[in-house]
PDB file of C-alpha atoms in Angstrom:
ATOM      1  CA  UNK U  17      98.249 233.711 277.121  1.00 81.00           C
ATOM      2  CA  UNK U  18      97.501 230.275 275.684  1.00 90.00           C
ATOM      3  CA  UNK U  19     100.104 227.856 275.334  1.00 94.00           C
ATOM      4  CA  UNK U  20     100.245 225.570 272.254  1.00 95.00           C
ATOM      5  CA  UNK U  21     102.395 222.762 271.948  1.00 97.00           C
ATOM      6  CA  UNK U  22     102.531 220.631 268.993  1.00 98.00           C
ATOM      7  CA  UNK U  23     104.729 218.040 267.524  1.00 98.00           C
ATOM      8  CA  UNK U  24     104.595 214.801 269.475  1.00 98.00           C
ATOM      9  CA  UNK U  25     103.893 211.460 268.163  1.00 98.00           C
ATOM     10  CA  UNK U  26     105.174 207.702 268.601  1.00 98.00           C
ATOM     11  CA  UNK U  27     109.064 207.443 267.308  1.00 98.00           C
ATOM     12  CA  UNK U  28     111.339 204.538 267.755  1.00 98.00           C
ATOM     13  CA  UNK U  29     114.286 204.685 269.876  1.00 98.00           C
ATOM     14  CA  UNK U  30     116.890 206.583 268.393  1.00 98.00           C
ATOM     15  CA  UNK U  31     114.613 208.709 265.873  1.00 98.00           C
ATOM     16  CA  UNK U  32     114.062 212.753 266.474  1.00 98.00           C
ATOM     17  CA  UNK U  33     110.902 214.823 267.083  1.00 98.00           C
ATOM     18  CA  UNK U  34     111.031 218.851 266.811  1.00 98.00           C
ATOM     19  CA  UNK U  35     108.248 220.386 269.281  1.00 98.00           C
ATOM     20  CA  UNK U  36     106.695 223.749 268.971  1.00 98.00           C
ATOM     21  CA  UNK U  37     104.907 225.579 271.395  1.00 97.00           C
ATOM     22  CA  UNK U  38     103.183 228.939 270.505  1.00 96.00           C
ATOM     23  CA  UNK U  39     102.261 231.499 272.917  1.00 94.00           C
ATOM     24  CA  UNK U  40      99.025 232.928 271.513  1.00 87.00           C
ATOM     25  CA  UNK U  41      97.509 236.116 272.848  1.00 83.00           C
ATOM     26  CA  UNK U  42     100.702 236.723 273.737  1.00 78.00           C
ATOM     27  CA  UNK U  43     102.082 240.598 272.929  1.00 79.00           C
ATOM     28  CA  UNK U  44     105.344 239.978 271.189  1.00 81.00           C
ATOM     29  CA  UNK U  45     107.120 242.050 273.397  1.00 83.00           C
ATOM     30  CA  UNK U  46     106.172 239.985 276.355  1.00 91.00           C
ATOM     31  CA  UNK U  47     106.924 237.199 274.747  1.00 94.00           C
ATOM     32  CA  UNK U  48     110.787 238.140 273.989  1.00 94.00           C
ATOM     33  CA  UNK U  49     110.928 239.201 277.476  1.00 94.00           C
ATOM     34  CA  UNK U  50     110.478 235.770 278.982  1.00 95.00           C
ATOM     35  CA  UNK U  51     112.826 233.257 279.719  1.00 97.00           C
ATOM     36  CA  UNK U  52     110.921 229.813 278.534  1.00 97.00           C
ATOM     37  CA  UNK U  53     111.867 226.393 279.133  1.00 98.00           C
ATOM     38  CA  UNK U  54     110.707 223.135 278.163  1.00 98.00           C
ATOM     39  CA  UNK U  55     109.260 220.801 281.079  1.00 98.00           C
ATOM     40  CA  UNK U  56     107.874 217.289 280.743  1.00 98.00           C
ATOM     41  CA  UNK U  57     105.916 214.834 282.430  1.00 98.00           C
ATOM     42  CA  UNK U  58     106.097 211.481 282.412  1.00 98.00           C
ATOM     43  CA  UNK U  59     103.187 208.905 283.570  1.00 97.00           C
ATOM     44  CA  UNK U  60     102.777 209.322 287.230  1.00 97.00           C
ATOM     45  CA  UNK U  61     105.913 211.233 287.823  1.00 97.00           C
ATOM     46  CA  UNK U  62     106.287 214.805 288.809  1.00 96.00           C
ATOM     47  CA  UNK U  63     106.902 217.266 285.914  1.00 96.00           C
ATOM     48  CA  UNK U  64     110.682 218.092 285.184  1.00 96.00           C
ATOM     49  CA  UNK U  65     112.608 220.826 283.900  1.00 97.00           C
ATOM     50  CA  UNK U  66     114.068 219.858 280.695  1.00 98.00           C
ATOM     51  CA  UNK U  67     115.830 222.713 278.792  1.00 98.00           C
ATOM     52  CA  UNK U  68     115.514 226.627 278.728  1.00 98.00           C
ATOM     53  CA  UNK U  69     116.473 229.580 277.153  1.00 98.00           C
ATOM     54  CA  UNK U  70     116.895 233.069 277.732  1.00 97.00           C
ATOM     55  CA  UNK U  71     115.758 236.407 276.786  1.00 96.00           C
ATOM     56  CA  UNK U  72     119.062 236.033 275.325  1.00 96.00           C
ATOM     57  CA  UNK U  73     118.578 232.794 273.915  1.00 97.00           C
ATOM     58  CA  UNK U  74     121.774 231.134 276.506  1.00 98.00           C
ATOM     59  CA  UNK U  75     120.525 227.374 276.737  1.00 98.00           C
ATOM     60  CA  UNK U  76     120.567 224.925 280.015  1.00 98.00           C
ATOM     61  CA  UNK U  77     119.602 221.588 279.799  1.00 98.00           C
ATOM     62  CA  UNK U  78     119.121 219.085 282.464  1.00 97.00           C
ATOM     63  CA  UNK U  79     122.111 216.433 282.343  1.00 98.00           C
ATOM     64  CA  UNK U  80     120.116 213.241 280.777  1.00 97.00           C
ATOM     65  CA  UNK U  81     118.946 215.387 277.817  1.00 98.00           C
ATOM     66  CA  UNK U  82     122.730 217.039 276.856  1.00 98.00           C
ATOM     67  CA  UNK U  83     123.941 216.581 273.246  1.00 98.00           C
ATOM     68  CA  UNK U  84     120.185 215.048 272.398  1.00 98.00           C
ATOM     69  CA  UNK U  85     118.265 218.107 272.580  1.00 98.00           C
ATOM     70  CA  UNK U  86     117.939 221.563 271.313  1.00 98.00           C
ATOM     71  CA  UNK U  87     116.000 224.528 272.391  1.00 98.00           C
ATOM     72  CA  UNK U  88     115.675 227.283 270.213  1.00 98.00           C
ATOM     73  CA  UNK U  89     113.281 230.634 269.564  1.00 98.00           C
ATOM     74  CA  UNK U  90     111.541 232.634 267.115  1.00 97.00           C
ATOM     75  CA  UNK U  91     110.304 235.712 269.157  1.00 95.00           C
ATOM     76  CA  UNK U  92     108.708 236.731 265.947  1.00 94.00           C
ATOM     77  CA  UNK U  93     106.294 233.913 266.153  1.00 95.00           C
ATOM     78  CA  UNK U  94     106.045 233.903 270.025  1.00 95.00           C
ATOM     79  CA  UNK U  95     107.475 230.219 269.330  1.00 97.00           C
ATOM     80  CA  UNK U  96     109.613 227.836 271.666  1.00 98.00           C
ATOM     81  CA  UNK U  97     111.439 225.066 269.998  1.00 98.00           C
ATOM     82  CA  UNK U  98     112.806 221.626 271.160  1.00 98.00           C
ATOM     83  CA  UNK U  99     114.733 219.443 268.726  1.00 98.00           C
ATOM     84  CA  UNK U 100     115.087 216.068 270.285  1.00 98.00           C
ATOM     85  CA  UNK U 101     117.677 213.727 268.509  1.00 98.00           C
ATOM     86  CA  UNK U 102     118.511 210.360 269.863  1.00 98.00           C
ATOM     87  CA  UNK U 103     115.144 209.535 271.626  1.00 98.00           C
ATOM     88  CA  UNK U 104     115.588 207.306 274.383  1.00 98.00           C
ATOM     89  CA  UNK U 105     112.219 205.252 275.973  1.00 98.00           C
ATOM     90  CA  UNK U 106     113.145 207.608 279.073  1.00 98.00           C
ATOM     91  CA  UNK U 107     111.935 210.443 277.154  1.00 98.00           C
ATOM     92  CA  UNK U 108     108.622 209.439 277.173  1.00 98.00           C
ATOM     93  CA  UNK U 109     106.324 211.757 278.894  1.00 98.00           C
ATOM     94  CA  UNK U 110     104.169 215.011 277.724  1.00 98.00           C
ATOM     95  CA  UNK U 111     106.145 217.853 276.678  1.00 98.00           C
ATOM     96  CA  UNK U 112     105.074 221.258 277.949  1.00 98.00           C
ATOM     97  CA  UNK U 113     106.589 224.810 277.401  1.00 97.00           C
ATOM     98  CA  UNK U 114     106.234 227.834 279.992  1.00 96.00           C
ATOM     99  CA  UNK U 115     108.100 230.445 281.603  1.00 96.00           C
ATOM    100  CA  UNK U 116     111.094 229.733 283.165  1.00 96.00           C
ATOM    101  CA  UNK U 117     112.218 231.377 287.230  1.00 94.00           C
ATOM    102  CA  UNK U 118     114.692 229.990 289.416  1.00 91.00           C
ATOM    103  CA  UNK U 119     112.354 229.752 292.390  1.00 90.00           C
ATOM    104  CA  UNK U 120     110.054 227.226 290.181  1.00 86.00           C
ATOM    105  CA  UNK U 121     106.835 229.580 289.000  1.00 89.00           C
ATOM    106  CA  UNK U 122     105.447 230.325 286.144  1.00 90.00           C
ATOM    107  CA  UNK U 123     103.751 232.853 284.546  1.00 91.00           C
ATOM    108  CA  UNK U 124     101.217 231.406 282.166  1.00 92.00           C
ATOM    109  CA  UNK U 125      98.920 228.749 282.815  1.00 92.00           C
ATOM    110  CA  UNK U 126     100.113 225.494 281.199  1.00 92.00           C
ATOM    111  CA  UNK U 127      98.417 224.245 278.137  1.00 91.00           C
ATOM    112  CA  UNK U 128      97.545 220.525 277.325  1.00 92.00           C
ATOM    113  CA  UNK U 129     101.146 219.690 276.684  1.00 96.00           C
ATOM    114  CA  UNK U 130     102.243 217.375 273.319  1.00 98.00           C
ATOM    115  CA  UNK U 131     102.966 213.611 274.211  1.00 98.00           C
ATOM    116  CA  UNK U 132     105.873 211.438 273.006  1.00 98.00           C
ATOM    117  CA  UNK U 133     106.322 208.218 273.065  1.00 98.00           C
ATOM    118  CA  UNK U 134     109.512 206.563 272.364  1.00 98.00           C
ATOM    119  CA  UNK U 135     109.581 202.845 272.075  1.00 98.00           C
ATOM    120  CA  UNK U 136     112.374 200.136 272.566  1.00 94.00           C
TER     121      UNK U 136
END
């Protein structure tokens, strides 16, 4: 499976970006079986859980990102949404989508991620 995220750019503080990452090669049914999340990076920092969603699409996001962001997804397009309102110059990082476990693995290997850059 090859993990395609799209959607990043440069957006001032307070503007919204809406990220996509497709799962190609990916058998649909797989697909709608996985929990996915959205993880980022930022420069020289570890990467970070930011929001997921379940096989039956229930949401978690991590506490900084609450009432900004959205994750959504379209099984039909093996497709992983995050709608991030209110960018902050925190947010700044690259973006990645993968499966999501509670002991931290993942299933797919990770693909080359979407950056954004939010500036003050």
């Amino acid at each position: 499976v090859q993990l395609q995220a799209s959607g990043g750019g440069l957006v001032q503080a307070g503007g919204s970006l809406r990220l996509s990452c497709k799962a190609s090669r990916s058998i649909l049914s797989v697909f709608s079986g996985k929990n996915m999340a959205w993880y980022r990076q930022p420069a020289g920092k570890e990467r970070e859980l930011v929001a997921r969603i379940s096989v039956g699409r229930e949401s978690t996001y991590e506490d900084s990102v609450k009432g900004r962001f959205t994750i959504s997804r379209d099984n039909g397009k093996k497709t992983v949404y995050l709608q991030m309102n209110n960018l902050k110059p925190s947010d700044t990082a690259v973006y990645y989508c993968n499966t999501y476990h509670p002991l931290g693995t993942y299933d797919w290997n990770w693909g080359q991620g979407t950056q954004v850059t939010v500036s003050s």
